[in-house]
Amino acid sequence: MKTKHALIITGLFILFLAGCIPSIHPLYTEEDIVFKHELLGSWNEGDAKWVFEQRGENGYLLKFYEKENFFIDESTFSDFDVTLIKLDGNYYLDFYPGENDQLDFSSLLISTLLPVHIFAKVEFIEAGVEISFFNKDWLEELLEENRIRIAHEKTSEYFVLTASTDELQKFVVKYSDVEDAFFEASLLERIVE
């Protein structure tokens, strides 16, 4: 059973990072944090369900449910600590792995997983919430061609941003209107319960 759980979480972690830009540091400082009640509640997005709950005064707990992924046939969920911030007039979400204590991990597996932040641009629209994750392929291409300068490390397979929060914010603001910098937006539609 532990092996199954280890494969599940490792697979989910890889799938989640496959299209995202991981960062060692958060995108925000305390001064950047905002809270919008409009984000609270349950949202549908394809085969996924996003449930945002308030955590503390200005934070969110996201329970992300995904049906029928590559590794299992049952519904699974992962917890994330999410922070909403506003930079230069745009809203962004900073996702960080939560407790996720519903699965039984080996201490060896846990020691190999690096908790990282991932970011997405968010827009509150009449139809719901649009979330656009940064395009990992776009960034990797620019880094490979030395067309962009931001502190990072490259493993055999992944780029990981090591830039400070200040550098990350400058990067995000600079490229916030570049269409290729983001994947197509996912529309989260409110679930009326």
N, C-alpha and C. Protein backbone atom coordinates (compact mmCIF):
# COMPACT_ATOMS: atom_id res chain seq x y z
N MET A 1 0.82 -1.19 0.00
CA MET A 1 0.00 0.00 0.00
C MET A 1 0.87 1.26 0.00
N LYS A 2 1.95 1.23 0.78
CA LYS A 2 2.84 2.39 0.82
C LYS A 2 3.43 2.67 -0.56
N THR A 3 3.77 1.60 -1.29
CA THR A 3 4.34 1.78 -2.63
C THR A 3 3.33 2.45 -3.54
N LYS A 4 2.07 2.03 -3.45
CA LYS A 4 1.02 2.64 -4.28
C LYS A 4 0.89 4.13 -3.96
N HIS A 5 0.86 4.46 -2.67
CA HIS A 5 0.75 5.88 -2.28
C HIS A 5 1.96 6.66 -2.73
N ALA A 6 3.13 6.07 -2.63
CA ALA A 6 4.35 6.76 -3.06
C ALA A 6 4.30 7.04 -4.55
N LEU A 7 3.86 6.05 -5.32
CA LEU A 7 3.74 6.26 -6.77
C LEU A 7 2.70 7.32 -7.10
N ILE A 8 1.61 7.31 -6.36
CA ILE A 8 0.56 8.29 -6.60
C ILE A 8 1.07 9.70 -6.37
N ILE A 9 1.66 9.94 -5.19
CA ILE A 9 2.10 11.30 -4.88
C ILE A 9 3.25 11.73 -5.78
N THR A 10 4.17 10.83 -6.08
CA THR A 10 5.27 11.18 -6.97
C THR A 10 4.72 11.51 -8.36
N GLY A 11 3.78 10.72 -8.83
CA GLY A 11 3.17 10.98 -10.13
C GLY A 11 2.42 12.29 -10.17
N LEU A 12 1.63 12.56 -9.14
CA LEU A 12 0.90 13.83 -9.08
C LEU A 12 1.86 15.01 -9.03
N PHE A 13 2.93 14.87 -8.25
CA PHE A 13 3.93 15.93 -8.13
C PHE A 13 4.57 16.20 -9.49
N ILE A 14 4.94 15.15 -10.20
CA ILE A 14 5.57 15.31 -11.52
C ILE A 14 4.58 15.91 -12.52
N LEU A 15 3.34 15.42 -12.51
CA LEU A 15 2.34 15.98 -13.42
C LEU A 15 2.06 17.44 -13.13
N PHE A 16 1.98 17.78 -11.85
CA PHE A 16 1.69 19.16 -11.49
C PHE A 16 2.84 20.07 -11.90
N LEU A 17 4.08 19.60 -11.73
CA LEU A 17 5.24 20.41 -12.10
C LEU A 17 5.52 20.39 -13.59
N ALA A 18 4.99 19.40 -14.30
CA ALA A 18 5.31 19.25 -15.72
C ALA A 18 5.00 20.50 -16.52
N GLY A 19 3.98 21.21 -16.14
CA GLY A 19 3.63 22.40 -16.89
C GLY A 19 3.86 23.69 -16.12
N CYS A 20 4.48 23.61 -14.99
CA CYS A 20 4.64 24.78 -14.13
C CYS A 20 6.11 25.11 -13.92
N ILE A 21 6.33 26.34 -13.49
CA ILE A 21 7.69 26.79 -13.21
C ILE A 21 7.90 26.74 -11.70
N PRO A 22 8.69 25.79 -11.20
CA PRO A 22 8.90 25.70 -9.76
C PRO A 22 9.92 26.73 -9.28
N SER A 23 9.70 27.22 -8.07
CA SER A 23 10.59 28.21 -7.47
C SER A 23 10.85 27.85 -6.01
N ILE A 24 12.09 28.05 -5.59
CA ILE A 24 12.45 27.83 -4.20
C ILE A 24 11.79 28.89 -3.31
N HIS A 25 11.71 30.10 -3.80
CA HIS A 25 11.19 31.22 -3.00
C HIS A 25 9.77 31.59 -3.41
N PRO A 26 9.01 32.17 -2.48
CA PRO A 26 7.65 32.60 -2.82
C PRO A 26 7.65 33.84 -3.70
N LEU A 27 6.51 34.10 -4.30
CA LEU A 27 6.35 35.26 -5.16
C LEU A 27 5.96 36.50 -4.36
N TYR A 28 5.72 36.36 -3.08
CA TYR A 28 5.15 37.45 -2.31
C TYR A 28 5.95 37.80 -1.05
N THR A 29 5.73 39.03 -0.62
CA THR A 29 6.11 39.47 0.72
C THR A 29 4.79 39.74 1.44
N GLU A 30 4.84 39.96 2.72
CA GLU A 30 3.61 40.21 3.49
C GLU A 30 2.82 41.40 2.93
N GLU A 31 3.53 42.40 2.40
CA GLU A 31 2.86 43.59 1.88
C GLU A 31 2.07 43.33 0.60
N ASP A 32 2.39 42.25 -0.10
CA ASP A 32 1.74 41.95 -1.39
C ASP A 32 0.46 41.14 -1.25
N ILE A 33 0.25 40.56 -0.08
CA ILE A 33 -0.87 39.64 0.12
C ILE A 33 -2.19 40.39 0.15
N VAL A 34 -3.16 39.84 -0.59
CA VAL A 34 -4.53 40.34 -0.56
C VAL A 34 -5.45 39.15 -0.32
N PHE A 35 -6.66 39.44 0.09
CA PHE A 35 -7.63 38.37 0.31
C PHE A 35 -8.93 38.77 -0.37
N LYS A 36 -9.47 37.87 -1.18
CA LYS A 36 -10.74 38.12 -1.85
C LYS A 36 -11.68 36.97 -1.50
N HIS A 37 -12.79 37.32 -0.88
CA HIS A 37 -13.78 36.31 -0.50
C HIS A 37 -14.34 35.60 -1.73
N GLU A 38 -14.28 36.25 -2.89
CA GLU A 38 -14.81 35.66 -4.12
C GLU A 38 -14.13 34.35 -4.49
N LEU A 39 -12.92 34.13 -3.99
CA LEU A 39 -12.19 32.90 -4.33
C LEU A 39 -12.65 31.71 -3.48
N LEU A 40 -13.24 31.98 -2.33
CA LEU A 40 -13.68 30.91 -1.44
C LEU A 40 -14.79 30.08 -2.08
N GLY A 41 -14.79 28.78 -1.78
CA GLY A 41 -15.84 27.90 -2.26
C GLY A 41 -15.31 26.83 -3.19
N SER A 42 -16.23 26.14 -3.83
CA SER A 42 -15.91 25.01 -4.70
C SER A 42 -16.04 25.41 -6.16
N TRP A 43 -15.09 24.94 -6.95
CA TRP A 43 -15.01 25.30 -8.36
C TRP A 43 -14.77 24.05 -9.20
N ASN A 44 -15.39 24.00 -10.37
CA ASN A 44 -15.19 22.91 -11.33
C ASN A 44 -14.26 23.37 -12.44
N GLU A 45 -13.38 22.47 -12.86
CA GLU A 45 -12.51 22.75 -14.01
C GLU A 45 -12.21 21.40 -14.68
N GLY A 46 -12.99 21.08 -15.72
CA GLY A 46 -12.81 19.80 -16.39
C GLY A 46 -13.04 18.65 -15.42
N ASP A 47 -12.04 17.76 -15.31
CA ASP A 47 -12.13 16.63 -14.40
C ASP A 47 -11.57 16.94 -13.02
N ALA A 48 -11.38 18.19 -12.74
CA ALA A 48 -10.82 18.59 -11.44
C ALA A 48 -11.82 19.45 -10.67
N LYS A 49 -11.71 19.36 -9.38
CA LYS A 49 -12.51 20.20 -8.48
C LYS A 49 -11.53 20.94 -7.58
N TRP A 50 -11.71 22.23 -7.47
CA TRP A 50 -10.87 23.09 -6.63
C TRP A 50 -11.74 23.59 -5.49
N VAL A 51 -11.32 23.38 -4.26
CA VAL A 51 -12.06 23.87 -3.10
C VAL A 51 -11.13 24.79 -2.31
N PHE A 52 -11.48 26.08 -2.28
CA PHE A 52 -10.70 27.07 -1.54
C PHE A 52 -11.39 27.36 -0.21
N GLU A 53 -10.64 27.21 0.88
CA GLU A 53 -11.11 27.55 2.22
C GLU A 53 -10.17 28.60 2.79
N GLN A 54 -10.70 29.40 3.71
CA GLN A 54 -9.84 30.41 4.33
C GLN A 54 -8.91 29.73 5.32
N ARG A 55 -7.64 30.14 5.27
CA ARG A 55 -6.64 29.65 6.22
C ARG A 55 -5.99 30.87 6.84
N GLY A 56 -6.14 31.02 8.13
CA GLY A 56 -5.60 32.19 8.80
C GLY A 56 -6.35 33.44 8.37
N GLU A 57 -5.70 34.58 8.54
CA GLU A 57 -6.36 35.85 8.22
C GLU A 57 -6.42 36.13 6.72
N ASN A 58 -5.33 35.83 5.98
CA ASN A 58 -5.25 36.21 4.57
C ASN A 58 -4.83 35.08 3.64
N GLY A 59 -4.92 33.86 4.08
CA GLY A 59 -4.47 32.76 3.24
C GLY A 59 -5.61 31.83 2.87
N TYR A 60 -5.28 30.89 2.00
CA TYR A 60 -6.25 29.91 1.54
C TYR A 60 -5.67 28.51 1.68
N LEU A 61 -6.55 27.56 1.94
CA LEU A 61 -6.23 26.15 1.83
C LEU A 61 -6.94 25.68 0.57
N LEU A 62 -6.19 25.12 -0.37
CA LEU A 62 -6.79 24.56 -1.58
C LEU A 62 -6.79 23.05 -1.48
N LYS A 63 -7.96 22.47 -1.64
CA LYS A 63 -8.07 21.02 -1.78
C LYS A 63 -8.34 20.79 -3.27
N PHE A 64 -7.37 20.19 -3.93
CA PHE A 64 -7.43 19.97 -5.37
C PHE A 64 -7.75 18.50 -5.61
N TYR A 65 -8.94 18.24 -6.16
CA TYR A 65 -9.40 16.88 -6.44
C TYR A 65 -9.24 16.62 -7.93
N GLU A 66 -8.67 15.46 -8.24
CA GLU A 66 -8.46 15.11 -9.64
C GLU A 66 -8.99 13.71 -9.87
N LYS A 67 -9.82 13.54 -10.89
CA LYS A 67 -10.40 12.24 -11.19
C LYS A 67 -9.61 11.54 -12.29
N GLU A 68 -9.47 10.26 -12.13
CA GLU A 68 -8.93 9.39 -13.17
C GLU A 68 -7.66 9.92 -13.81
N ASN A 69 -6.64 10.14 -12.99
CA ASN A 69 -5.36 10.52 -13.57
C ASN A 69 -4.63 9.27 -14.04
N PHE A 70 -3.40 9.42 -14.47
CA PHE A 70 -2.66 8.31 -15.05
C PHE A 70 -2.35 7.19 -14.05
N PHE A 71 -2.38 7.48 -12.77
CA PHE A 71 -1.89 6.52 -11.79
C PHE A 71 -2.98 5.76 -11.05
N ILE A 72 -4.16 6.33 -10.96
CA ILE A 72 -5.23 5.66 -10.22
C ILE A 72 -6.56 5.95 -10.90
N ASP A 73 -7.56 5.14 -10.54
CA ASP A 73 -8.89 5.31 -11.12
C ASP A 73 -9.85 6.02 -10.18
N GLU A 74 -9.46 6.22 -8.95
CA GLU A 74 -10.34 6.85 -7.99
C GLU A 74 -10.01 8.33 -7.86
N SER A 75 -10.90 9.07 -7.24
CA SER A 75 -10.64 10.49 -7.01
C SER A 75 -9.55 10.65 -5.96
N THR A 76 -8.65 11.57 -6.19
CA THR A 76 -7.61 11.87 -5.22
C THR A 76 -7.61 13.37 -4.98
N PHE A 77 -7.02 13.77 -3.88
CA PHE A 77 -6.90 15.20 -3.66
C PHE A 77 -5.56 15.50 -3.02
N SER A 78 -5.15 16.73 -3.22
CA SER A 78 -3.91 17.23 -2.63
C SER A 78 -4.22 18.57 -1.99
N ASP A 79 -3.57 18.83 -0.87
CA ASP A 79 -3.72 20.12 -0.19
C ASP A 79 -2.60 21.05 -0.59
N PHE A 80 -2.94 22.32 -0.78
CA PHE A 80 -1.95 23.35 -1.07
C PHE A 80 -2.25 24.57 -0.20
N ASP A 81 -1.19 25.19 0.29
CA ASP A 81 -1.31 26.50 0.91
C ASP A 81 -1.22 27.50 -0.23
N VAL A 82 -2.23 28.33 -0.37
CA VAL A 82 -2.29 29.26 -1.50
C VAL A 82 -2.36 30.69 -0.96
N THR A 83 -1.60 31.55 -1.61
CA THR A 83 -1.58 32.96 -1.25
C THR A 83 -1.94 33.78 -2.48
N LEU A 84 -2.90 34.67 -2.33
CA LEU A 84 -3.30 35.57 -3.40
C LEU A 84 -2.55 36.88 -3.21
N ILE A 85 -1.94 37.35 -4.28
CA ILE A 85 -1.18 38.60 -4.20
C ILE A 85 -1.56 39.50 -5.37
N LYS A 86 -1.23 40.77 -5.21
CA LYS A 86 -1.47 41.73 -6.29
C LYS A 86 -0.16 42.44 -6.57
N LEU A 87 0.28 42.35 -7.84
CA LEU A 87 1.50 43.02 -8.29
C LEU A 87 1.17 43.85 -9.51
N ASP A 88 1.47 45.11 -9.45
CA ASP A 88 1.31 46.00 -10.61
C ASP A 88 -0.07 45.87 -11.25
N GLY A 89 -1.11 45.77 -10.42
CA GLY A 89 -2.48 45.73 -10.92
C GLY A 89 -3.00 44.36 -11.30
N ASN A 90 -2.15 43.32 -11.28
CA ASN A 90 -2.58 41.97 -11.63
C ASN A 90 -2.58 41.08 -10.39
N TYR A 91 -3.49 40.10 -10.39
CA TYR A 91 -3.55 39.13 -9.30
C TYR A 91 -2.79 37.86 -9.69
N TYR A 92 -2.15 37.26 -8.69
CA TYR A 92 -1.41 36.01 -8.89
C TYR A 92 -1.68 35.10 -7.70
N LEU A 93 -1.62 33.81 -7.96
CA LEU A 93 -1.69 32.82 -6.89
C LEU A 93 -0.33 32.17 -6.74
N ASP A 94 0.09 31.99 -5.51
CA ASP A 94 1.32 31.28 -5.17
C ASP A 94 0.88 29.99 -4.49
N PHE A 95 1.21 28.84 -5.09
CA PHE A 95 0.84 27.53 -4.56
C PHE A 95 2.05 26.90 -3.88
N TYR A 96 1.83 26.32 -2.71
CA TYR A 96 2.89 25.64 -1.98
C TYR A 96 2.29 24.36 -1.38
N PRO A 97 3.00 23.23 -1.44
CA PRO A 97 2.42 21.98 -0.94
C PRO A 97 1.97 22.11 0.51
N GLY A 98 0.78 21.60 0.80
CA GLY A 98 0.25 21.61 2.15
C GLY A 98 0.64 20.35 2.90
N GLU A 99 -0.12 20.04 3.93
CA GLU A 99 0.19 18.89 4.80
C GLU A 99 0.10 17.56 4.06
N ASN A 100 -0.98 17.35 3.32
CA ASN A 100 -1.19 16.11 2.56
C ASN A 100 -0.96 14.87 3.41
N ASP A 101 -1.49 14.90 4.64
CA ASP A 101 -1.28 13.77 5.54
C ASP A 101 -2.29 12.65 5.35
N GLN A 102 -3.14 12.75 4.32
CA GLN A 102 -4.09 11.69 4.06
C GLN A 102 -3.42 10.47 3.42
N LEU A 103 -2.19 10.63 2.95
CA LEU A 103 -1.45 9.51 2.36
C LEU A 103 -0.31 9.12 3.28
N ASP A 104 0.07 7.88 3.23
CA ASP A 104 1.11 7.34 4.10
C ASP A 104 2.41 7.27 3.31
N PHE A 105 3.34 8.17 3.56
CA PHE A 105 4.60 8.23 2.84
C PHE A 105 5.72 7.61 3.66
N SER A 106 6.69 7.08 2.99
CA SER A 106 7.89 6.65 3.70
C SER A 106 8.75 7.88 3.96
N SER A 107 9.51 7.84 5.03
CA SER A 107 10.38 8.99 5.35
C SER A 107 11.43 9.17 4.26
N LEU A 108 11.84 8.10 3.61
CA LEU A 108 12.82 8.20 2.53
C LEU A 108 12.24 8.96 1.34
N LEU A 109 11.00 8.65 0.96
CA LEU A 109 10.36 9.36 -0.14
C LEU A 109 10.20 10.84 0.20
N ILE A 110 9.74 11.12 1.40
CA ILE A 110 9.54 12.51 1.80
C ILE A 110 10.84 13.29 1.72
N SER A 111 11.94 12.67 2.08
CA SER A 111 13.23 13.38 2.07
C SER A 111 13.71 13.70 0.66
N THR A 112 13.14 13.08 -0.36
CA THR A 112 13.56 13.35 -1.74
C THR A 112 12.67 14.35 -2.45
N LEU A 113 11.54 14.69 -1.85
CA LEU A 113 10.62 15.62 -2.48
C LEU A 113 10.93 17.03 -2.00
N LEU A 114 11.20 17.91 -2.92
CA LEU A 114 11.52 19.29 -2.60
C LEU A 114 10.26 20.14 -2.71
N PRO A 115 9.78 20.68 -1.59
CA PRO A 115 8.60 21.54 -1.69
C PRO A 115 8.96 22.85 -2.38
N VAL A 116 8.20 23.19 -3.39
CA VAL A 116 8.48 24.40 -4.17
C VAL A 116 7.20 25.21 -4.35
N HIS A 117 7.38 26.44 -4.71
CA HIS A 117 6.26 27.33 -5.04
C HIS A 117 6.04 27.27 -6.54
N ILE A 118 4.78 27.35 -6.95
CA ILE A 118 4.45 27.55 -8.35
C ILE A 118 3.47 28.72 -8.42
N PHE A 119 3.45 29.41 -9.54
CA PHE A 119 2.68 30.64 -9.66
C PHE A 119 1.72 30.58 -10.83
N ALA A 120 0.65 31.34 -10.69
CA ALA A 120 -0.32 31.47 -11.77
C ALA A 120 -0.93 32.86 -11.73
N LYS A 121 -1.23 33.37 -12.89
CA LYS A 121 -1.96 34.64 -12.99
C LYS A 121 -3.44 34.31 -12.83
N VAL A 122 -4.18 35.15 -12.16
CA VAL A 122 -5.59 34.87 -11.92
C VAL A 122 -6.42 36.11 -12.26
N GLU A 123 -7.57 35.86 -12.89
CA GLU A 123 -8.50 36.94 -13.21
C GLU A 123 -9.88 36.55 -12.72
N PHE A 124 -10.51 37.47 -12.03
CA PHE A 124 -11.87 37.26 -11.55
C PHE A 124 -12.81 37.84 -12.60
N ILE A 125 -13.58 36.95 -13.23
CA ILE A 125 -14.48 37.37 -14.30
C ILE A 125 -15.90 36.94 -13.94
N GLU A 126 -16.87 37.42 -14.70
CA GLU A 126 -18.27 37.11 -14.41
C GLU A 126 -18.54 35.60 -14.46
N ALA A 127 -17.92 34.90 -15.39
CA ALA A 127 -18.16 33.46 -15.55
C ALA A 127 -17.46 32.61 -14.50
N GLY A 128 -16.54 33.19 -13.75
CA GLY A 128 -15.81 32.42 -12.75
C GLY A 128 -14.43 33.01 -12.49
N VAL A 129 -13.46 32.14 -12.38
CA VAL A 129 -12.08 32.54 -12.13
C VAL A 129 -11.21 31.90 -13.21
N GLU A 130 -10.41 32.72 -13.89
CA GLU A 130 -9.47 32.19 -14.88
C GLU A 130 -8.08 32.11 -14.26
N ILE A 131 -7.47 30.94 -14.37
CA ILE A 131 -6.13 30.73 -13.84
C ILE A 131 -5.21 30.35 -14.99
N SER A 132 -4.12 31.09 -15.13
CA SER A 132 -3.14 30.85 -16.20
C SER A 132 -1.79 30.57 -15.56
N PHE A 133 -1.35 29.33 -15.65
CA PHE A 133 -0.03 28.99 -15.12
C PHE A 133 1.05 29.45 -16.08
N PHE A 134 2.20 29.79 -15.52
CA PHE A 134 3.33 30.18 -16.36
C PHE A 134 3.76 29.00 -17.21
N ASN A 135 4.15 29.28 -18.43
CA ASN A 135 4.52 28.26 -19.41
C ASN A 135 5.98 27.86 -19.21
N LYS A 136 6.17 26.68 -18.67
CA LYS A 136 7.51 26.17 -18.39
C LYS A 136 8.35 26.06 -19.66
N ASP A 137 7.75 25.61 -20.75
CA ASP A 137 8.49 25.45 -22.01
C ASP A 137 9.00 26.79 -22.53
N TRP A 138 8.18 27.83 -22.42
CA TRP A 138 8.57 29.17 -22.85
C TRP A 138 9.79 29.64 -22.06
N LEU A 139 9.73 29.49 -20.74
CA LEU A 139 10.83 29.94 -19.90
C LEU A 139 12.09 29.13 -20.17
N GLU A 140 11.95 27.81 -20.27
CA GLU A 140 13.12 26.97 -20.51
C GLU A 140 13.81 27.32 -21.83
N GLU A 141 13.03 27.61 -22.86
CA GLU A 141 13.61 27.99 -24.15
C GLU A 141 14.41 29.29 -24.02
N LEU A 142 13.84 30.27 -23.33
CA LEU A 142 14.54 31.54 -23.14
C LEU A 142 15.81 31.36 -22.31
N LEU A 143 15.74 30.52 -21.29
CA LEU A 143 16.92 30.27 -20.46
C LEU A 143 18.01 29.55 -21.25
N GLU A 144 17.61 28.56 -22.04
CA GLU A 144 18.58 27.81 -22.85
C GLU A 144 19.30 28.71 -23.85
N GLU A 145 18.56 29.69 -24.38
CA GLU A 145 19.12 30.60 -25.39
C GLU A 145 19.73 31.86 -24.76
N ASN A 146 19.80 31.90 -23.44
CA ASN A 146 20.34 33.06 -22.71
C ASN A 146 19.64 34.36 -23.08
N ARG A 147 18.34 34.29 -23.33
CA ARG A 147 17.56 35.48 -23.69
C ARG A 147 16.86 36.09 -22.49
N ILE A 148 17.01 35.47 -21.35
CA ILE A 148 16.39 35.96 -20.13
C ILE A 148 17.36 35.69 -18.98
N ARG A 149 17.38 36.62 -18.04
CA ARG A 149 18.29 36.46 -16.91
C ARG A 149 17.48 36.43 -15.62
N ILE A 150 17.45 35.25 -15.03
CA ILE A 150 16.84 35.08 -13.72
C ILE A 150 17.57 33.91 -13.05
N ALA A 151 17.84 34.05 -11.77
CA ALA A 151 18.59 33.01 -11.06
C ALA A 151 17.83 31.69 -11.08
N HIS A 152 18.55 30.63 -11.44
CA HIS A 152 17.94 29.31 -11.55
C HIS A 152 19.01 28.23 -11.46
N GLU A 153 18.57 27.02 -11.30
CA GLU A 153 19.42 25.83 -11.38
C GLU A 153 18.77 24.89 -12.37
N LYS A 154 19.61 24.12 -13.05
CA LYS A 154 19.08 23.14 -14.00
C LYS A 154 19.55 21.77 -13.57
N THR A 155 18.60 20.87 -13.36
CA THR A 155 18.94 19.48 -13.12
C THR A 155 18.96 18.80 -14.49
N SER A 156 19.08 17.52 -14.50
CA SER A 156 19.09 16.82 -15.79
C SER A 156 17.76 16.99 -16.53
N GLU A 157 16.68 17.21 -15.79
CA GLU A 157 15.37 17.29 -16.43
C GLU A 157 14.62 18.60 -16.19
N TYR A 158 14.93 19.30 -15.13
CA TYR A 158 14.10 20.44 -14.73
C TYR A 158 14.92 21.69 -14.49
N PHE A 159 14.25 22.83 -14.71
CA PHE A 159 14.76 24.11 -14.25
C PHE A 159 14.03 24.42 -12.94
N VAL A 160 14.75 24.95 -11.98
CA VAL A 160 14.15 25.40 -10.73
C VAL A 160 14.63 26.83 -10.50
N LEU A 161 13.69 27.74 -10.34
CA LEU A 161 14.06 29.14 -10.09
C LEU A 161 14.59 29.28 -8.67
N THR A 162 15.72 29.96 -8.56
CA THR A 162 16.34 30.22 -7.25
C THR A 162 16.38 31.71 -6.95
N ALA A 163 15.75 32.50 -7.79
CA ALA A 163 15.74 33.96 -7.64
C ALA A 163 15.05 34.36 -6.34
N SER A 164 15.46 35.51 -5.82
CA SER A 164 14.82 36.05 -4.62
C SER A 164 13.39 36.47 -4.94
N THR A 165 12.62 36.69 -3.91
CA THR A 165 11.24 37.15 -4.10
C THR A 165 11.21 38.45 -4.91
N ASP A 166 12.11 39.36 -4.60
CA ASP A 166 12.17 40.63 -5.34
C ASP A 166 12.43 40.40 -6.83
N GLU A 167 13.39 39.53 -7.14
CA GLU A 167 13.70 39.22 -8.55
C GLU A 167 12.51 38.54 -9.23
N LEU A 168 11.85 37.62 -8.52
CA LEU A 168 10.69 36.94 -9.08
C LEU A 168 9.58 37.93 -9.42
N GLN A 169 9.36 38.87 -8.52
CA GLN A 169 8.32 39.86 -8.77
C GLN A 169 8.63 40.72 -9.99
N LYS A 170 9.87 41.12 -10.12
CA LYS A 170 10.26 41.91 -11.30
C LYS A 170 10.05 41.11 -12.58
N PHE A 171 10.41 39.83 -12.55
CA PHE A 171 10.22 38.93 -13.69
C PHE A 171 8.74 38.82 -14.05
N VAL A 172 7.91 38.55 -13.06
CA VAL A 172 6.48 38.36 -13.28
C VAL A 172 5.84 39.64 -13.84
N VAL A 173 6.17 40.77 -13.26
CA VAL A 173 5.61 42.04 -13.74
C VAL A 173 6.06 42.32 -15.18
N LYS A 174 7.34 42.07 -15.47
CA LYS A 174 7.87 42.33 -16.81
C LYS A 174 7.16 41.50 -17.88
N TYR A 175 6.84 40.25 -17.56
CA TYR A 175 6.27 39.35 -18.57
C TYR A 175 4.77 39.11 -18.38
N SER A 176 4.12 39.91 -17.55
CA SER A 176 2.70 39.67 -17.25
C SER A 176 1.79 39.82 -18.46
N ASP A 177 2.20 40.59 -19.46
CA ASP A 177 1.37 40.79 -20.65
C ASP A 177 1.88 40.03 -21.87
N VAL A 178 2.87 39.18 -21.70
CA VAL A 178 3.40 38.38 -22.80
C VAL A 178 2.58 37.10 -22.90
N GLU A 179 1.82 36.97 -23.98
CA GLU A 179 0.89 35.85 -24.13
C GLU A 179 1.59 34.49 -24.03
N ASP A 180 2.75 34.34 -24.66
CA ASP A 180 3.46 33.06 -24.65
C ASP A 180 3.99 32.67 -23.28
N ALA A 181 4.05 33.61 -22.36
CA ALA A 181 4.57 33.33 -21.02
C ALA A 181 3.61 32.49 -20.20
N PHE A 182 2.37 32.36 -20.66
CA PHE A 182 1.35 31.64 -19.91
C PHE A 182 0.70 30.57 -20.76
N PHE A 183 0.27 29.50 -20.09
CA PHE A 183 -0.57 28.52 -20.76
C PHE A 183 -1.96 29.12 -20.92
N GLU A 184 -2.75 28.52 -21.79
CA GLU A 184 -4.13 28.96 -21.95
C GLU A 184 -4.83 28.90 -20.60
N ALA A 185 -5.64 29.90 -20.32
CA ALA A 185 -6.32 29.98 -19.03
C ALA A 185 -7.29 28.83 -18.83
N SER A 186 -7.33 28.34 -17.62
CA SER A 186 -8.34 27.36 -17.21
C SER A 186 -9.45 28.12 -16.52
N LEU A 187 -10.68 27.83 -16.89
CA LEU A 187 -11.82 28.50 -16.28
C LEU A 187 -12.35 27.66 -15.13
N LEU A 188 -12.35 28.23 -13.95
CA LEU A 188 -12.95 27.60 -12.79
C LEU A 188 -14.36 28.14 -12.67
N GLU A 189 -15.34 27.23 -12.74
CA GLU A 189 -16.74 27.63 -12.64
C GLU A 189 -17.27 27.24 -11.27
N ARG A 190 -17.92 28.20 -10.62
CA ARG A 190 -18.40 27.96 -9.25
C ARG A 190 -19.40 26.81 -9.22
N ILE A 191 -19.25 25.96 -8.22
CA ILE A 191 -20.20 24.88 -7.97
C ILE A 191 -21.21 25.41 -6.95
N VAL A 192 -22.46 25.43 -7.33
CA VAL A 192 -23.51 25.90 -6.41
C VAL A 192 -23.93 24.71 -5.56
N GLU A 193 -23.72 24.86 -4.27
CA GLU A 193 -24.03 23.73 -3.37
C GLU A 193 -25.24 24.02 -2.53
